[in-house]
XYZ file of C-alpha atoms in Angstrom:
695
model
C 240.255 16.781 37.316
C 236.524 19.043 37.481
C 235.779 16.574 33.879
C 236.147 13.635 36.072
C 233.070 12.809 38.603
C 234.160 10.387 41.529
C 232.650 7.257 38.744
C 234.258 7.823 35.792
C 237.213 8.684 37.753
C 237.583 5.108 39.228
C 236.443 3.788 36.973
C 239.533 5.053 34.476
C 241.448 4.495 36.853
C 240.316 0.767 36.190
C 240.897 0.442 32.347
C 244.534 1.127 33.658
C 244.951 -1.345 35.976
C 246.256 -5.736 35.866
C 245.372 -7.383 38.356
C 246.763 -11.302 38.462
C 246.365 -12.035 42.333
C 242.966 -11.281 43.698
C 243.136 -13.888 46.463
C 243.203 -11.582 49.611
C 242.688 -8.002 50.414
C 246.027 -6.847 50.657
C 247.457 -9.330 47.617
C 245.240 -7.112 45.175
C 246.054 -3.697 46.963
C 250.031 -4.845 46.079
C 249.522 -6.521 42.599
C 247.082 -2.242 42.511
C 250.173 -0.553 43.806
C 252.943 -2.847 42.169
C 250.974 -2.129 38.381
C 252.855 0.327 36.126
C 249.957 2.310 35.915
C 249.620 2.624 39.955
C 251.742 6.018 39.949
C 249.481 8.010 37.300
C 246.560 6.587 38.942
C 248.141 7.549 42.024
C 247.994 11.307 40.617
C 244.692 11.208 39.155
C 243.510 10.558 41.942
C 245.073 14.014 44.500
C 244.405 15.867 41.824
C 240.505 14.649 41.787
C 240.303 15.648 45.213
C 242.187 18.856 45.037
C 239.321 20.001 42.598
C 236.559 19.043 44.081
C 238.140 20.772 47.570
C 237.987 23.789 45.348
C 235.035 23.155 44.071
C 233.403 23.522 46.840
C 235.289 26.733 48.958
C 233.086 29.983 49.332
C 233.473 33.019 47.430
C 233.845 36.128 49.202
C 230.182 37.321 48.032
C 229.438 34.229 49.577
C 230.945 33.880 51.879
C 229.326 37.616 52.589
C 225.963 37.108 51.746
C 225.839 34.267 54.396
C 227.066 36.579 57.625
C 224.024 39.730 56.070
C 221.426 35.844 56.292
C 222.799 35.291 59.722
C 221.884 39.046 61.403
C 218.950 38.570 59.709
C 217.685 35.463 61.441
C 218.956 36.232 64.163
C 216.978 39.711 64.572
C 214.223 37.938 63.313
C 214.941 35.359 66.764
C 214.967 38.300 68.527
C 211.981 39.282 68.045
C 210.260 36.913 68.745
C 212.436 37.115 72.053
C 210.948 40.367 72.759
C 207.552 39.464 71.680
C 204.935 40.274 74.458
C 201.878 38.799 72.518
C 200.604 34.418 72.193
C 202.348 32.615 74.310
C 206.000 32.864 75.162
C 206.652 28.769 74.876
C 205.910 29.546 70.871
C 207.403 32.531 70.822
C 210.769 30.599 72.063
C 211.236 28.361 70.403
C 210.174 29.970 67.253
C 212.822 31.954 68.599
C 214.826 28.817 69.188
C 214.360 28.427 65.450
C 215.301 31.680 64.213
C 218.744 31.691 66.090
C 219.581 27.559 65.023
C 219.305 28.764 61.589
C 221.204 31.807 61.935
C 223.934 29.327 63.439
C 224.170 26.750 60.376
C 224.606 30.122 58.512
C 227.223 32.034 59.477
C 230.786 31.585 59.240
C 232.446 29.740 61.132
C 234.730 32.261 64.293
C 232.165 35.476 63.134
C 231.460 37.033 64.900
C 227.792 36.875 63.375
C 227.721 33.009 64.248
C 229.157 34.295 68.573
C 225.978 36.433 68.826
C 224.319 34.071 67.367
C 224.963 30.869 69.489
C 224.846 33.550 72.791
C 220.977 34.677 71.846
C 219.885 30.641 71.393
C 220.895 29.858 74.846
C 218.722 33.263 75.523
C 216.404 30.960 74.676
C 217.441 28.088 75.517
C 217.916 29.028 79.400
C 214.163 30.344 78.850
C 212.955 27.364 77.532
C 214.641 25.142 80.664
C 217.188 23.313 78.171
C 219.683 24.637 80.444
C 222.512 22.109 79.650
C 221.745 23.154 75.720
C 221.825 26.728 76.780
C 225.494 26.144 78.655
C 226.828 24.847 75.842
C 225.760 27.370 73.007
C 227.972 29.696 75.788
C 230.694 27.647 74.945
C 230.324 27.999 72.174
C 230.042 31.422 71.614
C 233.151 32.329 72.753
C 235.096 29.274 71.319
C 234.297 31.598 68.445
C 237.273 34.340 70.048
C 234.959 37.095 68.435
C 232.611 37.611 71.547
C 232.462 41.380 72.107
C 234.220 41.616 75.439
C 231.957 44.683 77.220
C 228.283 41.608 77.063
C 230.702 38.879 78.700
C 229.317 39.268 81.752
C 226.318 38.692 80.392
C 227.322 35.338 78.891
C 229.015 34.536 81.725
C 225.970 35.422 83.888
C 223.908 32.622 81.246
C 226.452 29.840 82.048
C 226.074 30.869 86.171
C 222.455 29.807 85.818
C 222.570 26.730 83.581
C 225.007 25.297 85.909
C 223.428 26.641 89.202
C 220.287 24.702 87.577
C 222.280 22.171 86.474
C 223.696 21.322 89.959
C 227.197 22.248 89.081
C 228.570 23.687 91.901
C 232.394 23.513 90.494
C 231.252 25.355 86.967
C 228.762 28.237 89.398
C 231.991 28.849 91.830
C 234.179 29.318 88.758
C 231.869 30.634 87.240
C 231.059 33.268 90.115
C 234.581 33.977 90.512
C 235.475 35.236 86.698
C 232.096 37.308 87.871
C 233.920 38.538 90.307
C 236.271 40.169 88.521
C 234.105 42.874 85.973
C 232.939 45.951 87.278
C 228.747 44.826 86.957
C 225.063 47.155 87.102
C 223.236 46.825 90.379
C 220.597 44.232 88.178
C 223.613 42.033 87.436
C 225.132 42.772 90.794
C 221.685 41.647 92.102
C 221.888 38.212 90.280
C 225.494 38.075 91.220
C 224.075 37.592 95.344
C 221.342 35.324 94.630
C 223.841 33.559 92.238
C 225.656 33.033 95.031
C 223.128 32.199 97.803
C 222.243 28.691 95.552
C 226.073 27.857 95.687
C 226.419 27.827 98.657
C 222.834 25.752 98.837
C 224.702 22.791 96.233
C 227.500 23.235 98.599
C 225.047 21.349 100.810
C 223.653 18.967 98.437
C 227.609 17.874 95.736
C 226.788 15.726 93.166
C 229.905 14.375 91.310
C 228.098 11.428 90.097
C 228.015 12.240 85.658
C 225.353 10.641 83.831
C 227.190 7.672 82.100
C 226.861 7.074 78.252
C 224.980 4.383 78.543
C 226.495 1.417 76.714
C 223.811 -2.447 76.660
C 225.806 -5.078 75.458
C 223.968 -8.316 76.647
C 224.883 -11.505 75.793
C 223.737 -13.630 78.406
C 221.445 -16.360 76.394
C 222.695 -16.907 73.603
C 226.589 -17.907 72.617
C 227.965 -18.449 69.168
C 228.829 -21.996 67.778
C 231.913 -22.640 65.212
C 230.216 -24.920 62.640
C 232.966 -25.310 60.450
C 231.020 -26.560 57.605
C 231.407 -24.233 54.833
C 227.800 -22.684 53.645
C 226.695 -22.038 57.555
C 229.900 -20.792 59.809
C 229.477 -19.771 62.517
C 224.928 -19.149 64.112
C 224.131 -17.861 67.224
C 222.214 -20.389 69.734
C 219.710 -19.760 72.488
C 221.284 -20.749 76.151
C 218.438 -20.684 77.669
C 214.130 -20.817 76.851
C 213.448 -17.550 75.847
C 209.368 -15.385 75.734
C 208.138 -13.826 72.679
C 209.837 -9.634 73.795
C 211.503 -10.968 75.957
C 215.817 -9.151 74.902
C 217.364 -12.281 72.744
C 220.624 -9.828 73.090
C 222.434 -6.500 72.794
C 225.275 -4.945 71.173
C 226.331 -2.118 71.235
C 227.100 0.042 67.782
C 230.713 0.600 66.676
C 230.233 2.717 64.275
C 228.035 4.287 62.271
C 227.594 6.826 59.471
C 224.914 8.418 59.121
C 222.513 8.486 55.698
C 221.460 11.029 52.663
C 222.252 13.481 55.114
C 220.105 12.328 58.326
C 220.157 15.443 61.032
C 221.013 12.967 63.519
C 223.842 13.205 66.138
C 227.231 12.128 64.579
C 228.234 10.130 67.698
C 226.036 8.894 70.122
C 222.656 9.080 67.007
C 220.087 10.700 68.369
C 217.678 11.877 66.594
C 216.051 14.413 69.603
C 218.054 17.367 69.329
C 219.152 21.035 69.010
C 221.782 20.827 67.266
C 225.548 22.060 67.459
C 227.142 22.182 63.819
C 230.656 21.756 62.491
C 231.371 25.101 60.672
C 235.035 24.454 59.198
C 233.247 21.663 57.254
C 230.000 23.602 56.447
C 227.736 22.592 58.833
C 227.611 18.920 57.093
C 228.077 17.223 60.232
C 226.012 17.691 63.535
C 226.005 17.078 67.189
C 222.972 16.822 69.806
C 225.633 18.540 72.345
C 229.391 19.235 73.608
C 230.630 16.687 75.275
C 229.583 13.987 72.100
C 231.697 16.950 70.210
C 234.811 15.871 71.894
C 234.179 12.445 72.179
C 233.916 12.802 69.227
C 236.975 15.451 67.585
C 238.941 12.416 66.929
C 237.193 10.988 64.827
C 235.940 14.035 63.103
C 239.413 16.031 62.382
C 239.824 13.065 60.022
C 236.927 13.521 58.583
C 235.685 16.823 57.803
C 237.840 17.720 54.984
C 236.262 14.868 53.274
C 232.646 16.709 54.708
C 233.604 19.886 53.116
C 234.539 18.600 49.379
C 231.373 16.261 50.195
C 233.627 13.530 49.310
C 231.770 11.002 51.571
C 228.430 11.316 49.255
C 229.696 9.644 47.076
C 231.309 6.350 48.348
C 228.141 4.974 49.669
C 229.113 1.895 51.960
C 232.341 3.178 51.556
C 232.065 6.036 54.293
C 230.991 3.267 56.828
C 234.779 1.372 55.570
C 236.667 4.221 56.756
C 234.856 5.191 60.068
C 235.330 1.801 61.268
C 239.229 1.658 60.557
C 239.353 5.844 62.259
C 237.448 5.061 64.933
C 238.855 1.360 65.489
C 242.226 0.458 64.676
C 244.411 3.584 66.475
C 242.838 0.345 69.181
C 244.477 -2.553 68.288
C 247.848 -0.284 67.273
C 249.450 -0.453 70.167
C 249.357 -4.451 69.256
C 250.646 -4.784 66.150
C 253.528 -2.353 67.335
C 256.410 -4.823 67.574
C 255.745 -6.105 63.485
C 257.203 -5.657 60.944
C 256.348 -7.345 58.257
C 253.582 -6.700 56.139
C 252.608 -9.564 55.308
C 252.741 -11.296 59.002
C 250.766 -8.177 60.552
C 248.106 -8.848 57.845
C 247.711 -12.388 59.007
C 247.661 -11.419 62.223
C 244.369 -8.679 61.694
C 243.109 -10.442 59.230
C 242.919 -14.635 60.622
C 240.153 -15.091 62.406
C 242.563 -18.113 64.275
C 245.044 -16.089 64.561
C 247.920 -15.034 67.703
C 245.779 -11.310 68.122
C 242.257 -12.466 68.644
C 243.025 -14.076 72.232
C 244.895 -10.856 73.394
C 242.337 -9.177 73.534
C 238.312 -8.077 73.701
C 238.978 -4.830 71.106
C 235.662 -4.394 69.027
C 237.320 -4.639 66.305
C 238.980 -8.489 66.660
C 235.145 -8.789 65.994
C 234.731 -6.443 63.030
C 238.051 -7.949 61.094
C 236.471 -11.393 61.767
C 233.076 -10.955 59.995
C 232.650 -12.791 56.530
C 234.029 -11.106 53.399
C 232.255 -11.546 49.977
C 235.888 -11.433 48.231
C 236.172 -14.491 46.937
C 232.574 -14.212 45.782
C 232.602 -11.126 43.685
C 234.163 -10.360 40.205
C 237.174 -9.398 39.393
C 235.919 -5.737 38.033
C 233.687 -5.628 40.640
C 237.134 -6.017 43.051
C 239.974 -4.156 40.932
C 236.301 -1.342 41.757
C 236.016 -1.393 45.458
C 240.431 -1.570 46.464
C 240.662 1.475 44.052
C 237.798 3.717 45.999
C 240.566 1.968 48.631
C 243.661 4.019 47.806
C 241.247 6.930 46.758
C 240.714 7.021 50.256
C 244.105 6.204 51.575
C 245.196 9.091 49.202
C 242.930 11.794 51.066
C 243.938 10.397 53.895
C 247.677 10.993 53.594
C 247.022 14.036 51.832
C 244.680 16.566 53.911
C 244.737 14.415 57.097
C 247.050 13.706 60.106
C 245.428 9.764 60.261
C 249.527 8.216 59.519
C 250.578 9.873 62.058
C 249.575 7.828 64.575
C 251.938 4.847 63.018
C 255.482 7.228 64.269
C 256.298 4.065 66.430
C 255.030 1.011 64.872
C 258.568 -0.909 63.014
C 256.243 0.085 60.385
C 257.285 2.615 57.595
C 254.305 4.538 56.563
C 253.867 3.718 53.288
C 253.459 0.158 54.861
C 250.387 1.611 56.573
C 249.192 3.379 53.381
C 248.898 -0.604 52.114
C 247.133 -2.345 55.155
C 244.388 0.723 55.424
C 243.892 -0.379 51.885
C 243.628 -2.856 52.363
C 241.312 -3.356 55.589
C 239.539 -1.012 53.566
C 239.599 -3.255 50.360
C 237.973 -5.809 53.223
C 235.550 -3.261 55.413
C 233.696 -2.729 51.634
C 233.575 -6.552 51.225
C 231.954 -7.362 54.070
C 229.703 -4.828 54.734
C 228.124 -5.462 51.187
C 226.438 -7.770 52.763
C 226.961 -7.439 56.609
C 226.149 -3.561 57.490
C 223.196 -2.695 59.256
C 220.211 0.118 58.502
C 219.100 1.433 61.414
C 215.904 3.107 60.906
C 213.847 5.470 64.037
C 211.335 7.436 64.912
C 210.535 10.419 63.314
C 208.408 13.459 62.689
C 206.270 13.875 60.514
C 206.562 17.623 59.756
C 210.179 17.862 60.273
C 212.202 16.000 57.005
C 215.388 15.415 59.136
C 217.252 15.520 55.798
C 216.073 18.391 54.969
C 219.145 20.674 54.530
C 216.731 23.619 54.405
C 215.539 23.205 57.563
C 217.509 22.041 60.184
C 216.241 23.804 63.446
C 216.079 20.449 65.703
C 213.456 18.347 66.254
C 213.581 19.371 69.734
C 212.341 22.996 68.212
C 209.277 22.031 66.242
C 206.620 24.154 67.483
C 203.319 22.845 68.575
C 204.756 20.006 69.472
C 206.894 19.934 73.076
C 205.223 21.763 76.324
C 208.272 21.488 77.901
C 211.972 20.195 77.223
C 212.254 16.117 76.419
C 207.620 16.451 77.053
C 205.637 16.086 74.061
C 201.971 17.605 74.130
C 199.232 15.969 74.548
C 197.241 14.550 71.612
C 200.397 15.256 69.865
C 202.601 11.707 69.743
C 200.533 10.639 65.961
C 203.496 13.976 64.931
C 206.419 10.906 65.924
C 204.467 8.156 63.744
C 206.645 7.951 60.753
C 209.937 5.306 61.292
C 212.729 5.897 58.265
C 216.101 4.637 57.750
C 218.435 7.587 60.169
C 222.654 5.750 59.291
C 224.231 2.524 58.180
C 225.857 1.059 61.037
C 228.565 -2.232 61.680
C 226.851 -4.679 64.518
C 229.443 -7.440 63.736
C 227.154 -9.825 67.141
C 224.701 -9.234 65.158
C 226.116 -9.919 62.217
C 227.161 -14.583 63.178
C 222.945 -14.234 62.738
C 222.009 -16.755 60.113
C 218.874 -15.522 57.281
C 215.739 -17.305 57.464
C 212.847 -16.098 55.918
C 210.287 -16.129 59.520
C 213.035 -15.102 61.729
C 213.557 -15.189 65.812
C 214.089 -11.760 65.658
C 212.665 -8.269 66.035
C 215.784 -5.472 65.461
C 215.244 -2.197 67.692
C 217.692 0.814 68.496
C 218.280 3.486 70.152
C 220.652 5.869 69.515
C 224.211 3.619 69.184
C 222.223 0.476 71.505
C 220.869 -2.083 69.187
C 217.943 -4.820 71.205
C 217.180 -8.335 69.632
C 214.425 -9.223 70.582
C 212.310 -12.219 70.617
C 209.614 -11.989 67.935
C 208.155 -15.846 68.981
C 209.446 -17.672 71.681
C 212.455 -19.668 71.579
C 213.553 -23.172 73.235
C 216.994 -23.742 74.775
C 219.863 -24.525 71.621
C 217.202 -22.920 69.449
C 219.327 -21.250 66.322
C 219.017 -17.507 66.613
C 218.073 -16.521 62.807
C 217.551 -12.692 61.498
C 215.742 -12.127 57.963
C 217.799 -9.910 55.326
C 215.266 -8.894 53.401
C 211.593 -8.822 53.083
C 209.415 -11.982 55.454
C 207.648 -14.828 54.482
C 204.678 -12.655 55.516
C 204.700 -10.332 52.937
C 206.759 -11.214 49.834
C 207.288 -14.256 47.910
C 209.787 -17.696 48.204
C 210.943 -16.699 44.345
C 211.332 -13.417 44.549
C 212.940 -13.841 47.944
C 215.534 -15.938 46.662
C 216.228 -13.792 43.704
C 217.762 -10.501 46.650
C 218.735 -13.002 48.415
C 221.177 -15.006 45.562
C 221.899 -11.535 43.700
C 223.355 -10.775 46.576
C 224.573 -12.050 49.231
C 225.085 -15.597 46.600
C 223.078 -17.831 48.798
C 220.111 -19.647 47.828
C 217.267 -20.131 50.723
C 216.725 -23.638 52.416
C 214.643 -22.425 55.068
C 211.668 -23.758 56.508
C 209.182 -21.233 55.337
C 210.970 -22.498 51.939
C 211.078 -25.619 51.736
C 207.301 -26.687 52.687
C 205.186 -27.482 48.796
C 203.560 -24.004 48.522
C 205.870 -21.568 50.893
C 203.342 -18.929 49.290
C 200.181 -20.791 51.216
C 198.982 -16.770 52.892
C 199.386 -14.906 49.821
C 196.934 -14.511 46.562
C 199.048 -12.831 43.054
C 196.378 -11.595 40.834
C 196.176 -10.986 37.571
C 194.621 -8.213 36.039
C 193.590 -6.788 32.583
C 191.618 -4.407 31.321
C 192.093 -2.551 27.683
C 192.925 1.898 27.299
C 192.523 3.121 24.112
C 192.950 -0.097 22.564
C 195.807 -0.887 24.455
C 195.981 -3.853 26.803
C 198.084 -3.294 29.848
C 198.992 -5.839 32.743
C 198.617 -5.190 36.681
C 200.688 -8.029 38.530
C 199.184 -7.125 42.080
C 201.820 -7.323 45.565
C 201.794 -10.646 47.532
C 198.452 -9.427 49.897
C 198.173 -11.401 52.601
C 194.281 -12.789 52.850
C 193.715 -11.544 56.247
C 193.422 -7.936 55.805
C 191.505 -8.413 52.997
C 188.498 -9.706 53.628
C 184.787 -8.457 53.935
C 181.475 -9.364 55.095
C 178.766 -8.995 52.886
C 175.909 -6.971 53.121
C 173.189 -9.157 51.457
C 170.763 -9.168 53.856
C 170.058 -12.330 52.849
C 174.244 -13.872 53.103
C 176.023 -12.019 55.976
C 178.656 -14.410 55.150
C 182.793 -13.202 55.182
C 184.903 -13.481 51.442
C 187.589 -12.800 49.912
C 187.704 -10.853 46.774
C 189.307 -12.530 44.070
C 191.121 -13.069 40.373
C 188.158 -14.866 38.472
C 186.113 -11.538 39.554
C 185.201 -9.120 36.788
C 187.864 -6.992 36.865
C 186.346 -4.027 38.195
C 186.266 -5.934 41.134
C 190.870 -6.742 41.912
C 192.328 -6.649 45.028
C 192.466 -2.967 44.946
C 189.423 -1.704 43.285
C 189.359 0.805 45.509
C 192.325 2.540 43.700
C 190.505 1.676 40.041
C 188.764 4.278 38.550
C 185.399 3.588 39.306
C 185.808 0.685 40.665
C 183.692 -2.130 43.559
C 183.754 -5.093 44.614
C 181.361 -8.395 45.031
C 180.435 -11.483 47.417
C 182.496 -14.200 46.319
C 179.598 -16.008 47.653
C 176.372 -15.030 46.352
C 178.014 -13.393 43.877
C 176.039 -9.141 44.936
C 177.721 -6.599 43.793
C 178.303 -4.681 47.622
C 177.107 -0.201 47.595
C 180.441 1.757 48.151
C 178.125 4.839 47.415
C 180.375 5.661 51.045
C 183.365 5.597 49.643
C 183.169 7.122 46.593
C 181.404 10.002 49.282
C 184.878 9.825 51.731
C 186.818 10.155 48.538
C 184.012 14.020 47.665
C 184.844 15.550 51.093
C 188.661 14.344 51.315
C 188.175 17.064 48.632
C 186.856 20.379 50.886
C 187.747 19.929 55.345
C 187.854 23.508 55.349
C 184.604 22.687 56.448
C 183.673 20.800 60.636
C 181.155 19.528 58.626
C 182.567 17.870 56.141
C 185.001 16.673 59.343
C 182.651 15.624 60.816
C 181.311 13.268 58.033
C 185.042 12.008 57.200
C 184.409 9.935 61.383
C 181.106 9.334 60.893
C 182.118 7.415 57.489
C 184.355 5.575 58.602
C 183.035 4.359 61.872
C 179.933 3.344 60.071
C 182.247 0.433 57.770
C 183.396 -1.335 61.135
C 180.718 -3.882 59.767
C 181.789 -4.094 56.391
C 185.611 -4.100 56.280
C 186.933 -6.904 58.494
C 189.561 -7.013 61.336
C 192.760 -4.644 59.756
C 191.432 -4.353 56.380
C 194.019 -2.563 53.831
C 191.393 -0.124 53.059
C 190.164 1.208 56.784
C 194.116 1.160 56.869
C 194.846 3.784 53.841
C 191.669 5.895 55.134
C 193.016 5.899 59.211
C 196.185 7.156 57.489
C 194.337 10.121 55.035
C 191.956 11.267 58.228
C 195.457 11.284 60.177
C 197.026 13.240 57.691
C 193.845 15.908 57.570
C 194.111 15.814 61.327
C 198.004 16.740 61.638
C 197.113 19.566 58.899
C 194.694 21.764 61.443
C 197.590 22.261 64.028
C 200.095 23.106 61.235
C-alpha cells in the first residue's frame, strides 16, 4: 500500500463504492458498509495505515544519531550556562535554547532526554521561570533514566522552585525526600535554607490554585430561530452595545494547530517553553505539565496519528475527529441505554430531539450547527464519508477509544458506524463553519518551523525577565498569523454580511466578538465569511460565497446601486518585446492613495486615475521608471526622493545612510497624505531595517 498516497487511496475506494441513499450521514455510512466492496476497502485502509506507520519508524542509525545530537546540544548549553563572559541573562537564554533543542533531538525515555530536561530546569531556574523549571524536573524523572547519583540535585532544584512558587505541600514533600539522602556540606546548607523557607510559607499557606480562565459571556445577545428556509437561527443584541465593547465571548470547544504551528495543544498558548511528546516524535507540544495531563485523554487517541503523519494529510477532517474525541464521552452516559442505532442517530442529529433539553453540554451546540450535506455533490459526499471511515479504522486499530462504549447497549460495530457518521457530519459542518484563529507572532521566530522549536520565551534579545519584553522590542510582535482551526458553535450562528458588526479577537482558547460599530438593541449581529466591502469587490465576494457557502449575498452593501463606490479599479497596459500584458489592479480604498500636488500654483489634493499615462498607475512605484502626475494641473511630481530611498536601502551598514532614510521618510509627509499606501511600505522597510540591526 506504500504506492498509494492519501488522495489516491480515497479515490480508488470511491471508484469501488455505489451509494443509493445519501439522505443523512448515517444512511450514507450504512450504504457504504453494505456495499460488496466494503470489506476490500477496509482491508486497504488498514494496510495503508500500517504502511505509513512503518514508513515513519526510525531505524537504528537514526536513533544513534539522535542521541549523539542531543548530547552535543546539551554540551553546547552547558558552555553557555557556565560562561563568564557577556550578559548572564542572555547566556541563560542561549543555554535554554540549546537544552530545548537537545530535548527535541533526544529519544524518549533515555538518559540523554532526562539530562536535557534536568539541565534546562537549571537554566530556567536562573531565569526565574520557576513553574517551567519544576515541570522540567518532573519530566526528567518521568523518563526513569535520570542517574540515581544525581537525584539529590534535581530534588533540591524542585524544592527551590516549590519555595518560589509558594507551594507549601510540594516543598514539604521534597524536603522529606532530601532528609533521607546523604548530602555534602554545600547541599546540607541549601536544605537548611529551604527548611527556613518552609517555616515562612507555613504562615502564609496559599491553597488557591489559579484556574484556567474560561470566558462565556452572552448576556448581551440572544439566539432567534426564524424557522425560515435560507435564514434559520441568528443572533440579535438584547441591549445597545457601544463600538469596541464585547458583544459576546465563547470558549473554543475544540481546535487543532495548522501547519504544525507551535502552540499548546491544550490551551493554545503561544508564549511558552515547549514540552513535546516523544511518543509521536515531538510533533505536538504543551506549555506545561498541567496542560499535558489535561489533554492526555485526547492525545492517547491521536499520538499514533501524529507519529505516522496521518493528520497532515486529512485537512479539516482532523478537527472533525478532535471534536468527537473531546465531546462524545461527555454525552455518552445520556445515550448509553439506547439499543437502536437509528433512534440514537435521531437523538444526536435532530435539534428538536429530547436530548437537547437534557444537558447544556458543548457537544449539543456543535451537533445543532448547520451542515451542508444536501448541497454537496455525490462524489464529495462519498469522498468525505470514506475519510470518516478511514479515521474509524485508525481508532479501531491503533487506539482504545471504543472501550468507552463497553457499558452501553449497542455493540462496538454499531458505535463504529455512529462515530463514522459523526465525523462525516462534522466535516460537512466545518467546511463552512470552522474558524481560523489568529495570533500575534514574533517576526524573528518562525512558529511553523520544524527546525527551530525552542519556544518564544527563549528568543534572544527580547525579554528582560519572565513575560517582560525588553524596551524597544514591542515591534517584534507585529505579525499576525493563522495558528489553528477551531470549532466555535455560538459564533457560527451569526449570519454573514459584507459589513460585519463584530470584530474577532482570540486569546488562547477564548474568543471575543468586539463591536465594530455602535449596535442598536434588537439589531442582528453579523460576521463576515470573506473579505469585507472595505477591501474587496462585490462580484468577487459573491463568487466566493456562492462557491463555498452556496448562497448569494444580499446584505445592504451588496444591494447598493453602486456597491463598489469606495473603490477604484485600474487597468493599464504596456508593451514589452511586442507582447501586450494587461494588469488588473486590486480594489483600492481612495483614502490610502491621496497626494498633495507640489506645484506651488496648485497645491491641491489628488488621486491618480487610469486616464493618465501608464507610468502613473496607482502603484507607480512598483513600475520601472514609474511616476505620478497631478490630476488637477497635470504637473508631473518629483519622485527623486523615492529613487534615493530605494538606493539607500541597498546599503544600510553606514549610519549616515540610515539617518538619511529616516529624513526622507519624515520629509514626504507633505506629499503622501494621511495613511498612504506607499508610506506604509516605506515604514515596513524601515521597521525591517531596525529589526535586522538587533539580530
